[in-house]
mmCIF file of C-alpha atoms and ligand atoms in Angstrom:
data_model
loop_
_atom_site.group_PDB
_atom_site.id
_atom_site.type_symbol
_atom_site.label_atom_id
_atom_site.label_comp_id
_atom_site.label_asym_id
_atom_site.label_seq_id
_atom_site.Cartn_x
_atom_site.Cartn_y
_atom_site.Cartn_z
ATOM 1 C CA MET A 1 0.000 0.000 0.000
ATOM 2 C CA ARG A 2 1.211 3.489 -0.850
ATOM 3 C CA PHE A 3 0.056 6.789 0.599
ATOM 4 C CA VAL A 4 -0.405 10.208 -0.983
ATOM 5 C CA VAL A 5 -1.464 13.048 1.295
ATOM 6 C CA ALA A 6 -2.216 16.622 0.222
ATOM 7 C CA ASN A 7 -1.476 19.377 2.719
ATOM 8 C CA TRP A 8 -3.333 22.439 1.473
ATOM 9 C CA LYS A 9 -2.039 24.597 4.355
ATOM 10 C CA MET A 10 -3.833 28.009 4.453
ATOM 11 C CA ASN A 11 -4.870 28.007 0.809
ATOM 12 C CA PHE A 12 -8.164 28.086 -1.150
ATOM 13 C CA LEU A 13 -11.483 29.858 -0.766
ATOM 14 C CA SER A 14 -14.695 27.835 -1.076
ATOM 15 C CA ASP A 15 -15.117 28.222 -4.840
ATOM 16 C CA GLN A 16 -11.466 27.341 -5.469
ATOM 17 C CA ALA A 17 -11.841 24.161 -3.410
ATOM 18 C CA ARG A 18 -15.007 23.272 -5.316
ATOM 19 C CA ASP A 19 -13.164 23.699 -8.616
ATOM 20 C CA PHE A 20 -10.278 21.580 -7.330
ATOM 21 C CA CYS A 21 -12.573 18.740 -6.242
ATOM 22 C CA GLU A 22 -14.425 18.738 -9.568
ATOM 23 C CA ALA A 23 -11.236 18.713 -11.629
ATOM 24 C CA PHE A 24 -9.466 16.162 -9.409
ATOM 25 C CA LEU A 25 -12.396 13.766 -9.269
ATOM 26 C CA ALA A 26 -12.762 13.852 -13.057
ATOM 27 C CA ASP A 27 -9.219 12.506 -13.268
ATOM 28 C CA TYR A 28 -9.139 10.211 -10.233
ATOM 29 C CA THR A 29 -9.871 6.506 -9.937
ATOM 30 C CA ALA A 30 -9.552 4.848 -6.552
ATOM 31 C CA SER A 31 -6.912 2.128 -6.515
ATOM 32 C CA PRO A 32 -6.746 -0.690 -3.945
ATOM 33 C CA SER A 33 -3.003 -0.101 -3.624
ATOM 34 C CA VAL A 34 -3.103 3.646 -2.848
ATOM 35 C CA THR A 35 -4.533 5.504 0.133
ATOM 36 C CA THR A 36 -5.246 9.118 -0.766
ATOM 37 C CA ALA A 37 -5.965 11.869 1.751
ATOM 38 C CA ILE A 38 -6.448 15.626 1.595
ATOM 39 C CA ALA A 39 -5.910 17.983 4.538
ATOM 40 C CA PRO A 40 -7.856 21.182 3.772
ATOM 41 C CA PRO A 41 -8.007 24.265 5.991
ATOM 42 C CA PHE A 42 -10.749 24.020 8.627
ATOM 43 C CA HIS A 43 -13.485 25.939 6.781
ATOM 44 C CA LEU A 44 -13.253 23.529 3.830
ATOM 45 C CA ILE A 45 -13.197 20.213 5.672
ATOM 46 C CA ARG A 46 -16.938 19.572 5.493
ATOM 47 C CA PRO A 47 -17.446 20.433 1.807
ATOM 48 C CA VAL A 48 -14.310 18.526 0.779
ATOM 49 C CA ALA A 49 -15.349 15.514 2.871
ATOM 50 C CA ASP A 50 -18.794 15.652 1.230
ATOM 51 C CA SER A 51 -17.282 15.766 -2.285
ATOM 52 C CA PHE A 52 -15.085 12.741 -1.612
ATOM 53 C CA ARG A 53 -17.440 10.663 0.541
ATOM 54 C CA SER A 54 -18.111 7.937 -2.006
ATOM 55 C CA ARG A 55 -14.717 8.189 -3.733
ATOM 56 C CA GLN A 56 -12.381 6.721 -1.110
ATOM 57 C CA VAL A 57 -10.392 9.882 -0.475
ATOM 58 C CA ARG A 58 -9.777 10.474 3.199
ATOM 59 C CA VAL A 59 -9.932 13.930 4.755
ATOM 60 C CA PHE A 60 -7.469 14.976 7.455
ATOM 61 C CA GLY A 61 -7.117 17.990 9.733
ATOM 62 C CA GLN A 62 -3.864 19.973 9.638
ATOM 63 C CA ASN A 63 -3.679 20.303 13.435
ATOM 64 C CA GLY A 64 -5.874 19.610 16.435
ATOM 65 C CA HIS A 65 -5.940 20.504 20.128
ATOM 66 C CA ALA A 66 -5.462 17.815 22.761
ATOM 67 C CA ASP A 67 -8.515 18.787 24.842
ATOM 68 C CA PRO A 68 -11.930 17.735 23.561
ATOM 69 C CA LYS A 69 -13.502 21.159 24.333
ATOM 70 C CA GLY A 70 -12.999 24.257 26.418
ATOM 71 C CA ALA A 71 -11.693 27.802 26.557
ATOM 72 C CA PHE A 72 -9.027 27.609 23.820
ATOM 73 C CA THR A 73 -9.814 30.492 21.484
ATOM 74 C CA GLY A 74 -8.800 29.804 17.911
ATOM 75 C CA GLU A 75 -8.239 26.085 18.383
ATOM 76 C CA ILE A 76 -10.126 23.035 17.079
ATOM 77 C CA SER A 77 -10.408 19.733 18.925
ATOM 78 C CA MET A 78 -9.972 16.193 17.638
ATOM 79 C CA ALA A 79 -13.650 15.613 18.464
ATOM 80 C CA GLN A 80 -14.586 18.565 16.255
ATOM 81 C CA LEU A 81 -12.347 17.342 13.417
ATOM 82 C CA GLN A 82 -14.043 13.987 13.596
ATOM 83 C CA ASP A 83 -17.442 15.676 13.717
ATOM 84 C CA VAL A 84 -16.830 17.453 10.377
ATOM 85 C CA GLY A 85 -15.671 14.313 8.589
ATOM 86 C CA CYS A 86 -11.942 13.852 9.246
ATOM 87 C CA SER A 87 -10.455 10.397 9.688
ATOM 88 C CA GLY A 88 -6.924 11.600 10.433
ATOM 89 C CA VAL A 89 -4.880 14.623 11.436
ATOM 90 C CA ILE A 90 -1.442 15.968 10.521
ATOM 91 C CA LEU A 91 0.486 16.621 13.733
ATOM 92 C CA GLY A 92 3.829 18.306 14.327
ATOM 93 C CA HIS A 93 4.260 19.854 10.891
ATOM 94 C CA SER A 94 7.427 21.958 10.953
ATOM 95 C CA GLU A 95 5.383 25.111 10.304
ATOM 96 C CA ARG A 96 3.444 24.394 13.509
ATOM 97 C CA ARG A 97 6.666 23.694 15.391
ATOM 98 C CA GLN A 98 8.554 26.728 14.059
ATOM 99 C CA LEU A 99 5.881 29.398 13.636
ATOM 100 C CA PHE A 100 3.475 28.441 16.422
ATOM 101 C CA GLY A 101 5.825 27.069 19.068
ATOM 102 C CA GLU A 102 4.440 23.530 19.060
ATOM 103 C CA THR A 103 6.485 21.419 21.482
ATOM 104 C CA ASP A 104 7.144 17.685 21.683
ATOM 105 C CA GLU A 105 5.283 17.775 25.001
ATOM 106 C CA ALA A 106 2.155 19.192 23.361
ATOM 107 C CA LEU A 107 2.487 16.704 20.512
ATOM 108 C CA ALA A 108 2.506 13.716 22.833
ATOM 109 C CA ALA A 109 -0.872 14.877 24.202
ATOM 110 C CA LYS A 110 -2.186 15.540 20.685
ATOM 111 C CA VAL A 111 -1.244 12.060 19.441
ATOM 112 C CA LYS A 112 -3.088 10.528 22.413
ATOM 113 C CA ALA A 113 -6.131 12.722 21.832
ATOM 114 C CA ALA A 114 -6.202 11.825 18.123
ATOM 115 C CA ARG A 115 -6.161 8.130 19.031
ATOM 116 C CA ASP A 116 -8.934 8.655 21.582
ATOM 117 C CA TRP A 117 -11.121 10.196 18.873
ATOM 118 C CA ASN A 118 -10.270 7.559 16.269
ATOM 119 C CA LEU A 119 -8.271 9.951 14.128
ATOM 120 C CA LEU A 120 -5.151 8.586 12.524
ATOM 121 C CA PRO A 121 -2.186 10.804 13.453
ATOM 122 C CA LEU A 122 0.257 11.645 10.653
ATOM 123 C CA LEU A 123 3.253 12.720 12.717
ATOM 124 C CA CYS A 124 5.764 14.945 10.899
ATOM 125 C CA VAL A 125 9.424 14.870 11.840
ATOM 126 C CA GLY A 126 12.488 16.429 10.256
ATOM 127 C CA GLU A 127 15.608 18.491 10.813
ATOM 128 C CA THR A 128 16.365 22.109 9.946
ATOM 129 C CA LEU A 129 19.256 22.999 7.658
ATOM 130 C CA GLU A 130 21.426 24.063 10.623
ATOM 131 C CA GLU A 131 20.715 20.785 12.409
ATOM 132 C CA ARG A 132 21.720 18.821 9.308
ATOM 133 C CA GLN A 133 24.864 20.890 8.856
ATOM 134 C CA ARG A 134 25.786 20.268 12.501
ATOM 135 C CA GLY A 135 25.351 16.509 11.961
ATOM 136 C CA GLN A 136 22.336 16.355 14.304
ATOM 137 C CA THR A 137 19.723 14.935 11.924
ATOM 138 C CA LEU A 138 19.348 11.538 13.587
ATOM 139 C CA ASP A 139 19.354 13.064 17.092
ATOM 140 C CA VAL A 140 16.520 15.372 16.082
ATOM 141 C CA LEU A 141 14.502 12.501 14.611
ATOM 142 C CA ASP A 142 15.180 10.461 17.741
ATOM 143 C CA ARG A 143 13.909 13.260 19.997
ATOM 144 C CA GLN A 144 10.835 13.969 17.873
ATOM 145 C CA LEU A 145 9.847 10.281 17.761
ATOM 146 C CA SER A 146 10.512 9.706 21.453
ATOM 147 C CA ILE A 147 7.141 11.273 22.291
ATOM 148 C CA LEU A 148 5.647 7.960 21.178
ATOM 149 C CA ALA A 149 7.098 6.339 24.301
ATOM 150 C CA ARG A 150 4.633 8.517 26.248
ATOM 151 C CA THR A 151 1.577 7.965 24.086
ATOM 152 C CA GLY A 152 1.501 4.187 24.254
ATOM 153 C CA PRO A 153 1.159 2.028 21.139
ATOM 154 C CA THR A 154 -1.018 3.679 18.579
ATOM 155 C CA PRO A 155 -1.593 3.187 14.864
ATOM 156 C CA LEU A 156 -0.031 6.110 13.022
ATOM 157 C CA TRP A 157 1.714 7.269 9.902
ATOM 158 C CA VAL A 158 4.945 9.244 9.986
ATOM 159 C CA ALA A 159 6.210 11.793 7.459
ATOM 160 C CA TYR A 160 9.908 12.562 7.190
ATOM 161 C CA GLU A 161 10.047 16.177 6.054
ATOM 162 C CA PRO A 162 13.463 17.840 6.119
ATOM 163 C CA VAL A 163 12.528 21.437 6.973
ATOM 164 C CA TRP A 164 14.965 22.807 4.383
ATOM 165 C CA ALA A 165 13.174 20.869 1.627
ATOM 166 C CA ILE A 166 9.672 22.215 2.380
ATOM 167 C CA GLY A 167 8.428 24.701 -0.195
ATOM 168 C CA THR A 168 11.971 25.367 -1.415
ATOM 169 C CA GLY A 169 12.208 23.164 -4.507
ATOM 170 C CA LEU A 170 15.215 21.504 -2.825
ATOM 171 C CA ARG A 171 14.370 17.844 -2.551
ATOM 172 C CA ALA A 172 16.519 15.696 -0.245
ATOM 173 C CA GLU A 173 18.990 13.298 -1.899
ATOM 174 C CA VAL A 174 18.086 9.619 -2.153
ATOM 175 C CA ALA A 175 20.876 8.645 0.294
ATOM 176 C CA GLN A 176 19.685 11.224 2.845
ATOM 177 C CA ILE A 177 16.116 9.965 2.567
ATOM 178 C CA ARG A 178 17.157 6.320 2.893
ATOM 179 C CA GLU A 179 19.253 7.023 5.973
ATOM 180 C CA ALA A 180 16.491 9.017 7.683
ATOM 181 C CA HIS A 181 13.726 6.551 6.821
ATOM 182 C CA ALA A 182 15.746 3.526 7.954
ATOM 183 C CA PHE A 183 16.489 5.304 11.231
ATOM 184 C CA ILE A 184 12.813 6.211 11.727
ATOM 185 C CA GLN A 185 11.698 2.624 11.058
ATOM 186 C CA ALA A 186 14.267 1.234 13.500
ATOM 187 C CA LYS A 187 13.216 3.722 16.181
ATOM 188 C CA LEU A 188 9.543 2.955 15.610
ATOM 189 C CA ARG A 189 10.258 -0.768 16.054
ATOM 190 C CA THR A 190 11.657 -0.055 19.519
ATOM 191 C CA LEU A 191 8.649 2.107 20.445
ATOM 192 C CA MET A 192 5.676 0.290 19.002
ATOM 193 C CA ALA A 193 3.944 -2.859 20.198
ATOM 194 C CA PRO A 194 4.254 -5.639 17.576
ATOM 195 C CA ASN A 195 0.469 -5.777 17.149
ATOM 196 C CA ILE A 196 0.419 -2.218 15.750
ATOM 197 C CA GLY A 197 1.923 -3.498 12.494
ATOM 198 C CA PRO A 198 4.248 -1.647 10.147
ATOM 199 C CA VAL A 199 4.073 2.156 10.254
ATOM 200 C CA PRO A 200 4.109 3.789 6.804
ATOM 201 C CA VAL A 201 6.814 6.451 6.576
ATOM 202 C CA LEU A 202 6.099 9.074 3.907
ATOM 203 C CA TYR A 203 8.558 11.590 2.482
ATOM 204 C CA GLY A 204 7.629 15.276 2.267
ATOM 205 C CA GLY A 205 9.457 18.302 0.912
ATOM 206 C CA SER A 206 9.110 19.637 -2.645
ATOM 207 C CA VAL A 207 7.451 16.473 -3.979
ATOM 208 C CA THR A 208 6.306 16.946 -7.602
ATOM 209 C CA PRO A 209 5.192 14.634 -10.418
ATOM 210 C CA GLU A 210 8.713 15.076 -11.830
ATOM 211 C CA ASN A 211 10.490 13.609 -8.783
ATOM 212 C CA PHE A 212 7.827 11.344 -7.243
ATOM 213 C CA PRO A 213 8.608 8.224 -9.352
ATOM 214 C CA GLU A 214 12.228 8.346 -8.172
ATOM 215 C CA LEU A 215 11.065 8.762 -4.561
ATOM 216 C CA LEU A 216 8.664 5.828 -4.880
ATOM 217 C CA ASP A 217 11.545 3.655 -6.079
ATOM 218 C CA ILE A 218 13.178 4.068 -2.661
ATOM 219 C CA PRO A 219 12.136 0.934 -0.762
ATOM 220 C CA GLU A 220 11.871 2.777 2.584
ATOM 221 C CA VAL A 221 9.459 5.421 1.189
ATOM 222 C CA ALA A 222 5.768 4.538 1.582
ATOM 223 C CA GLY A 223 4.451 7.620 -0.205
ATOM 224 C CA GLY A 224 4.410 11.395 -0.115
ATOM 225 C CA LEU A 225 3.112 14.319 1.921
ATOM 226 C CA VAL A 226 2.658 17.066 -0.642
ATOM 227 C CA GLY A 227 2.198 20.806 -0.174
ATOM 228 C CA GLY A 228 2.615 23.058 -3.223
ATOM 229 C CA ALA A 229 1.981 20.425 -5.913
ATOM 230 C CA SER A 230 -1.219 19.295 -4.171
ATOM 231 C CA LEU A 231 -2.909 22.620 -4.952
ATOM 232 C CA ASP A 232 -3.030 21.746 -8.646
ATOM 233 C CA PRO A 233 -5.684 19.063 -9.290
ATOM 234 C CA ALA A 234 -3.911 17.695 -12.389
ATOM 235 C CA LYS A 235 -0.582 17.406 -10.540
ATOM 236 C CA PHE A 236 -2.196 15.819 -7.506
ATOM 237 C CA ALA A 237 -4.106 13.325 -9.689
ATOM 238 C CA THR A 238 -0.804 12.488 -11.408
ATOM 239 C CA LEU A 239 0.899 11.879 -8.053
ATOM 240 C CA VAL A 240 -1.894 9.508 -7.012
ATOM 241 C CA LYS A 241 -1.604 7.649 -10.347
ATOM 242 C CA GLN A 242 2.171 7.397 -9.994
ATOM 243 C CA ALA A 243 1.706 5.752 -6.575
ATOM 244 C CA GLY A 244 -0.709 3.151 -7.984
HETATM 245 P P1 PGA B 1 5.916 21.237 -0.183
HETATM 246 O O1 PGA B 1 5.293 21.098 1.308
HETATM 247 O O2 PGA B 1 5.476 20.021 -0.951
HETATM 248 O O3 PGA B 1 5.310 22.514 -0.699
HETATM 249 O O4 PGA B 1 7.389 21.302 -0.018
HETATM 250 C C1 PGA B 1 5.294 19.858 1.975
HETATM 251 C C2 PGA B 1 4.709 20.029 3.355
HETATM 252 O O5 PGA B 1 4.857 21.100 3.955
HETATM 253 O O6 PGA B 1 4.080 19.089 3.897
#
């Protein structure tokens, strides 16, 4: 099974999302060997979930709060994400970590909350350019994954997204991706109960239809988490086809 996940970030108004769904669905055929998901901004979750309901495209949140409800102005809970049609949630994206101060501590609670509300967490991990240059990549991945020791065994997907490759057009080299993914898989084996099964590890960072086939040839790569290229319905449909 391969996985292709669109992260729309803070893009699209309602009519743009409607146009995307129409164009994408015209080009898309569900395949038993590909799991496709789209993470729209909050105001579009319900309409996107409605468009894809019978077409086997999952809808994810881009973030969620650990508490089910309460006085947290501007936040959305896992219960609320589930209520509007999400079946998963992206957690720990580097933009959340860097721009909104999301900590590993907070992420441990969010992963637990996602599990409690039957949302599949897609946990993002990855090093900054300075961390890579200082030779700290594997230490960073180790620290970011260690939160799973506190959450208990939980089904999840992981995305390896080197921060320097996100939105920059600079894709990581095959050897860098292989090293990181092998490390992540080994760490996950020490953290996860055997009954959880294999955890898919996706690659993210400047994925495009031009480079995706090469990425999919890497045995450790289970699919892609895609930002920029996922905003174009033809490109996103191509990525899904390439994974099939
Ligand atoms: P990008 O974003 O594909 O635009 O690099 C990936 C991501 O942020 O998940």
